[in-house]
Amino acid sequence: MIYQKVVLITGASSGIGKAIGTFLHDKGYKVIGTSRTPSKYPNPLFPLLALEVQDSQSIQRVVDEVVAKYKGIYVLINNAGVGITGPLEELPEHEMKANFDTNFFGPIAVMKAVLPHMRNQKSGLIINITSIAGYMGLPYRSIYSASKGALELITESLRMEVKPFGIHITNVAPGDFATNIASNRFHAPVQEDSAYASSYGKNLALLNEHVDSGSNPLQMAEAVYKIIQTPSPKIHYKVGSFTQKFSVVLKRILPDKIYERLLMNHYKL
């Protein structure tokens, strides 16, 4: 089925979400975006509704509003997410839980709110924006890798459960893109007396550099558009540089310790 109707995008006020929303709007889709604070973004190209993915009542309110006004939600793009960096030993437990609440439990809550409507429609498409980092455990990005990897697996499970209802679910895993994720993420401070001070400090600078020199988010928008136009989407899509996508292939074919050494060399550990 080709989905040509209402698209709901979480985290659509900036970065990848905004790029996807703008592209789909220009292609004639009815796009409704969400943001924690829509008032910070006056005169948006498409409607921005206030939604907090950690608040089930907020989610239900937005879903009900969109369905009442537009008579359905045919595409859900779970894009809202946050970054987190730091040595696992030094990450506060509440920050780790908060990251999972946004990156993992949040998308699940949005899907649970939307799925009954898609079942009634006997059609629907859910696209979960994950990360290439979710395919491997990366140093100083352990919780981010874990939360995005968990969302990848949830998608695999859920798509089998809902396929009999005419609903498709897929993952799109971006690599590094030039967005403001670095400025919005939680990162543990580099502590001078930490055993990880030197290594983590260098890697934090390297991670910021990767984001700053990342690809244009338009690539993600184009990829999502093609998926929406696909009658039967694949389970996994990866969007990024050749090196980033090839790293997933190497993870699959190389012995674990050799792959680990490649990562450690890349991150200068």
Short mmCIF file of C-alpha atoms in Angstrom, two decimals:
data_model
loop_
_atom_site.label_atom_id
_atom_site.label_comp_id
_atom_site.label_asym_id
_atom_site.label_seq_id
_atom_site.Cartn_x
_atom_site.Cartn_y
_atom_site.Cartn_z
CA MET A 1 0.00 0.00 0.00
CA ILE A 2 1.18 3.53 -0.77
CA TYR A 3 0.62 5.93 2.12
CA GLN A 4 -0.44 9.35 0.92
CA LYS A 5 -2.24 10.82 3.92
CA VAL A 6 -1.47 12.01 7.44
CA VAL A 7 2.09 11.80 8.81
CA LEU A 8 2.86 12.31 12.51
CA ILE A 9 6.53 13.01 13.34
CA THR A 10 7.84 13.23 16.90
CA GLY A 11 10.76 15.55 17.55
CA ALA A 12 10.10 17.55 14.40
CA SER A 13 11.21 21.03 15.46
CA SER A 14 14.83 20.67 14.34
CA GLY A 15 17.44 18.36 12.86
CA ILE A 16 16.42 15.14 11.15
CA GLY A 17 12.76 15.43 12.20
CA LYS A 18 12.40 18.90 10.74
CA ALA A 19 14.18 17.86 7.53
CA ILE A 20 11.82 14.89 7.10
CA GLY A 21 8.76 16.99 7.85
CA THR A 22 9.78 19.74 5.44
CA PHE A 23 10.53 17.28 2.65
CA LEU A 24 7.24 15.38 3.05
CA HIS A 25 5.28 18.64 3.31
CA ASP A 26 6.82 19.79 0.04
CA LYS A 27 5.79 16.45 -1.51
CA GLY A 28 2.18 17.10 -0.61
CA TYR A 29 1.79 15.12 2.61
CA LYS A 30 -0.21 16.41 5.55
CA VAL A 31 2.54 16.61 8.16
CA ILE A 32 1.94 17.12 11.87
CA GLY A 33 5.07 17.46 13.98
CA THR A 34 5.61 17.45 17.70
CA SER A 35 8.00 19.21 20.03
CA ARG A 36 8.43 19.53 23.77
CA THR A 37 8.24 23.31 23.39
CA PRO A 38 6.53 24.38 20.13
CA SER A 39 6.42 28.00 21.32
CA LYS A 40 10.19 28.20 20.73
CA TYR A 41 9.59 27.72 16.99
CA PRO A 42 7.23 30.43 15.70
CA ASN A 43 5.70 30.18 12.22
CA PRO A 44 6.60 26.55 11.49
CA LEU A 45 6.07 25.21 7.98
CA PHE A 46 3.77 22.50 9.34
CA PRO A 47 1.83 22.28 12.63
CA LEU A 48 3.88 21.59 15.76
CA LEU A 49 1.99 20.12 18.71
CA ALA A 50 3.30 19.94 22.26
CA LEU A 51 4.26 16.37 23.14
CA GLU A 52 6.52 14.83 25.77
CA VAL A 53 7.34 11.22 24.92
CA GLN A 54 7.85 10.44 28.61
CA ASP A 55 4.25 11.46 29.38
CA SER A 56 1.58 8.98 28.28
CA GLN A 57 -1.22 11.53 28.76
CA SER A 58 0.61 14.01 26.53
CA ILE A 59 1.00 11.32 23.86
CA GLN A 60 -2.64 10.26 23.98
CA ARG A 61 -3.84 13.85 23.84
CA VAL A 62 -1.87 14.53 20.66
CA VAL A 63 -2.87 11.27 18.97
CA ASP A 64 -6.53 11.85 19.77
CA GLU A 65 -6.32 15.43 18.48
CA VAL A 66 -4.70 14.41 15.21
CA VAL A 67 -7.13 11.54 14.60
CA ALA A 68 -10.15 13.74 15.38
CA LYS A 69 -8.97 16.52 13.06
CA TYR A 70 -7.49 14.53 10.19
CA LYS A 71 -9.52 11.29 10.44
CA GLY A 72 -6.51 9.05 10.94
CA ILE A 73 -2.75 8.64 11.21
CA TYR A 74 -1.31 6.69 8.32
CA VAL A 75 2.41 7.18 8.95
CA LEU A 76 4.10 7.56 12.33
CA ILE A 77 7.76 8.55 12.39
CA ASN A 78 9.26 8.03 15.83
CA ASN A 79 12.14 10.47 15.63
CA ALA A 80 12.33 12.08 19.09
CA GLY A 81 15.52 11.03 20.84
CA VAL A 82 18.43 12.30 22.89
CA GLY A 83 22.13 11.55 23.08
CA ILE A 84 24.19 10.63 26.09
CA THR A 85 27.93 10.18 26.45
CA GLY A 86 30.31 9.30 29.23
CA PRO A 87 32.16 6.43 30.89
CA LEU A 88 29.50 3.97 32.02
CA GLU A 89 31.03 3.94 35.50
CA GLU A 90 30.47 7.68 35.83
CA LEU A 91 27.02 8.06 34.27
CA PRO A 92 24.33 8.90 36.85
CA GLU A 93 21.64 6.25 37.04
CA HIS A 94 18.84 8.78 36.61
CA GLU A 95 20.40 10.02 33.37
CA MET A 96 20.66 6.47 32.03
CA LYS A 97 17.01 5.84 32.85
CA ALA A 98 15.98 9.17 31.35
CA ASN A 99 17.73 8.26 28.11
CA PHE A 100 15.89 4.95 27.88
CA ASP A 101 12.63 6.72 28.73
CA THR A 102 13.07 8.98 25.70
CA ASN A 103 14.84 6.71 23.20
CA PHE A 104 13.13 3.40 23.98
CA PHE A 105 10.04 3.59 26.18
CA GLY A 106 8.92 6.84 24.55
CA PRO A 107 8.63 5.40 21.03
CA ILE A 108 6.89 2.34 22.44
CA ALA A 109 4.31 4.55 24.16
CA VAL A 110 3.66 6.50 20.96
CA MET A 111 3.26 3.27 18.97
CA LYS A 112 0.83 1.88 21.55
CA ALA A 113 -1.29 5.03 21.25
CA VAL A 114 -1.31 4.97 17.44
CA LEU A 115 -1.71 1.23 16.75
CA PRO A 116 -5.43 0.96 17.66
CA HIS A 117 -6.22 3.61 15.05
CA MET A 118 -4.07 1.90 12.43
CA ARG A 119 -5.84 -1.40 13.14
CA ASN A 120 -9.19 0.31 12.60
CA GLN A 121 -7.88 1.71 9.31
CA LYS A 122 -6.49 -1.74 8.42
CA SER A 123 -3.33 0.02 7.31
CA GLY A 124 -0.44 2.06 8.60
CA LEU A 125 3.30 2.51 8.55
CA ILE A 126 5.57 3.13 11.54
CA ILE A 127 9.17 4.23 10.99
CA ASN A 128 11.43 4.15 14.03
CA ILE A 129 14.51 6.35 13.74
CA THR A 130 17.27 4.42 15.50
CA SER A 131 21.02 4.76 14.91
CA ILE A 132 23.93 2.91 13.34
CA ALA A 133 25.37 3.19 16.87
CA GLY A 134 22.61 0.77 17.89
CA TYR A 135 24.30 -2.03 15.94
CA MET A 136 27.40 -2.05 18.12
CA GLY A 137 28.54 -1.14 21.60
CA LEU A 138 30.54 2.06 21.23
CA PRO A 139 32.94 3.35 23.89
CA TYR A 140 31.56 6.24 25.93
CA ARG A 141 28.22 5.86 24.12
CA SER A 142 27.12 2.69 25.88
CA ILE A 143 23.66 3.80 26.95
CA TYR A 144 22.90 5.45 23.62
CA SER A 145 23.96 2.33 21.73
CA ALA A 146 21.91 0.17 24.08
CA SER A 147 18.72 2.25 23.86
CA LYS A 148 18.82 2.47 20.06
CA GLY A 149 19.75 -1.20 19.73
CA ALA A 150 16.82 -2.13 21.95
CA LEU A 151 14.45 -0.14 19.73
CA GLU A 152 15.78 -2.02 16.69
CA LEU A 153 14.88 -5.35 18.32
CA ILE A 154 11.48 -4.17 19.51
CA THR A 155 10.69 -3.22 15.93
CA GLU A 156 11.62 -6.71 14.72
CA SER A 157 9.23 -8.26 17.24
CA LEU A 158 6.35 -5.83 16.86
CA ARG A 159 6.26 -5.88 13.05
CA MET A 160 5.45 -9.61 13.14
CA GLU A 161 2.66 -9.04 15.66
CA VAL A 162 0.92 -6.31 13.67
CA LYS A 163 1.51 -7.45 10.10
CA PRO A 164 -1.81 -9.40 10.03
CA PHE A 165 -3.59 -6.05 10.54
CA GLY A 166 -2.04 -4.50 7.44
CA ILE A 167 0.46 -2.47 9.47
CA HIS A 168 4.13 -2.22 8.51
CA ILE A 169 6.97 -1.23 10.86
CA THR A 170 10.57 -0.55 9.94
CA ASN A 171 13.78 0.94 11.32
CA VAL A 172 15.90 3.65 9.76
CA ALA A 173 19.34 3.91 11.34
CA PRO A 174 21.21 7.14 10.58
CA GLY A 175 24.92 7.61 10.93
CA ASP A 176 26.40 11.02 11.77
CA PHE A 177 24.35 13.95 10.52
CA ALA A 178 24.87 17.66 10.99
CA THR A 179 22.23 18.38 13.65
CA ASN A 180 22.06 19.91 17.12
CA ILE A 181 22.02 16.52 18.90
CA ALA A 182 25.44 17.18 20.39
CA SER A 183 24.30 20.37 22.09
CA ASN A 184 21.15 18.75 23.45
CA ARG A 185 22.59 15.49 24.78
CA PHE A 186 23.69 14.74 28.31
CA HIS A 187 27.40 14.17 28.62
CA ALA A 188 29.19 13.31 31.80
CA PRO A 189 31.77 15.99 32.61
CA VAL A 190 35.42 15.18 32.07
CA GLN A 191 36.76 14.90 35.61
CA GLU A 192 40.46 15.62 36.08
CA ASP A 193 40.82 12.93 38.72
CA SER A 194 38.96 10.32 36.67
CA ALA A 195 40.69 7.19 35.40
CA TYR A 196 39.00 7.94 32.07
CA ALA A 197 39.86 11.64 31.88
CA SER A 198 42.35 11.55 29.02
CA SER A 199 40.62 8.92 26.89
CA TYR A 200 37.09 10.24 27.38
CA GLY A 201 38.14 13.85 26.81
CA LYS A 202 39.67 12.96 23.45
CA ASN A 203 36.67 10.88 22.43
CA LEU A 204 34.17 13.56 23.41
CA ALA A 205 35.94 16.00 21.10
CA LEU A 206 36.00 13.34 18.37
CA LEU A 207 32.26 12.67 18.73
CA ASN A 208 31.45 16.37 18.47
CA GLU A 209 33.65 16.62 15.40
CA HIS A 210 31.81 13.73 13.74
CA VAL A 211 28.45 15.43 14.27
CA ASP A 212 29.68 18.84 13.13
CA SER A 213 31.06 17.34 9.91
CA GLY A 214 28.09 15.00 9.43
CA SER A 215 25.96 14.57 6.34
CA ASN A 216 23.03 16.73 5.32
CA PRO A 217 19.80 15.59 7.06
CA LEU A 218 18.14 15.85 3.65
CA GLN A 219 19.53 12.36 2.97
CA MET A 220 17.39 11.00 5.79
CA ALA A 221 14.34 12.82 4.45
CA GLU A 222 14.83 11.34 1.00
CA ALA A 223 15.29 7.85 2.46
CA VAL A 224 12.11 8.13 4.53
CA TYR A 225 10.15 9.37 1.52
CA LYS A 226 11.25 6.33 -0.51
CA ILE A 227 10.22 4.01 2.32
CA ILE A 228 6.76 5.58 2.50
CA GLN A 229 6.45 4.94 -1.23
CA THR A 230 7.46 1.28 -0.82
CA PRO A 231 4.57 -1.24 -0.68
CA SER A 232 6.45 -3.65 1.60
CA PRO A 233 9.32 -1.97 3.49
CA LYS A 234 12.34 -3.90 4.68
CA ILE A 235 12.98 -4.46 8.38
CA HIS A 236 16.16 -2.37 8.55
CA TYR A 237 17.50 0.60 6.61
CA LYS A 238 20.81 2.36 7.19
CA VAL A 239 21.56 5.89 6.03
CA GLY A 240 25.02 7.41 6.29
CA SER A 241 28.49 7.38 4.83
CA PHE A 242 29.89 4.23 3.22
CA THR A 243 32.24 3.74 6.16
CA GLN A 244 29.41 3.96 8.70
CA LYS A 245 27.20 1.50 6.82
CA PHE A 246 30.12 -0.83 6.12
CA SER A 247 30.91 -0.93 9.84
CA VAL A 248 27.66 -2.84 10.34
CA VAL A 249 28.68 -5.35 7.69
CA LEU A 250 32.08 -5.82 9.35
CA LYS A 251 30.37 -6.38 12.69
CA ARG A 252 28.48 -9.27 11.13
CA ILE A 253 31.38 -10.99 9.37
CA LEU A 254 34.45 -10.36 11.52
CA PRO A 255 35.41 -12.26 14.68
CA ASP A 256 34.35 -10.29 17.75
CA LYS A 257 37.83 -9.48 19.02
CA ILE A 258 39.05 -8.28 15.63
CA TYR A 259 36.04 -5.99 15.31
CA GLU A 260 36.61 -4.73 18.83
CA ARG A 261 40.22 -3.90 17.95
CA LEU A 262 39.07 -1.96 14.88
CA LEU A 263 36.73 0.12 17.05
CA MET A 264 39.41 0.72 19.66
CA ASN A 265 41.85 1.85 16.97
CA HIS A 266 39.21 4.16 15.49
CA TYR A 267 38.52 5.73 18.87
CA LYS A 268 42.22 5.78 19.75
CA LEU A 269 41.84 3.59 22.83
#
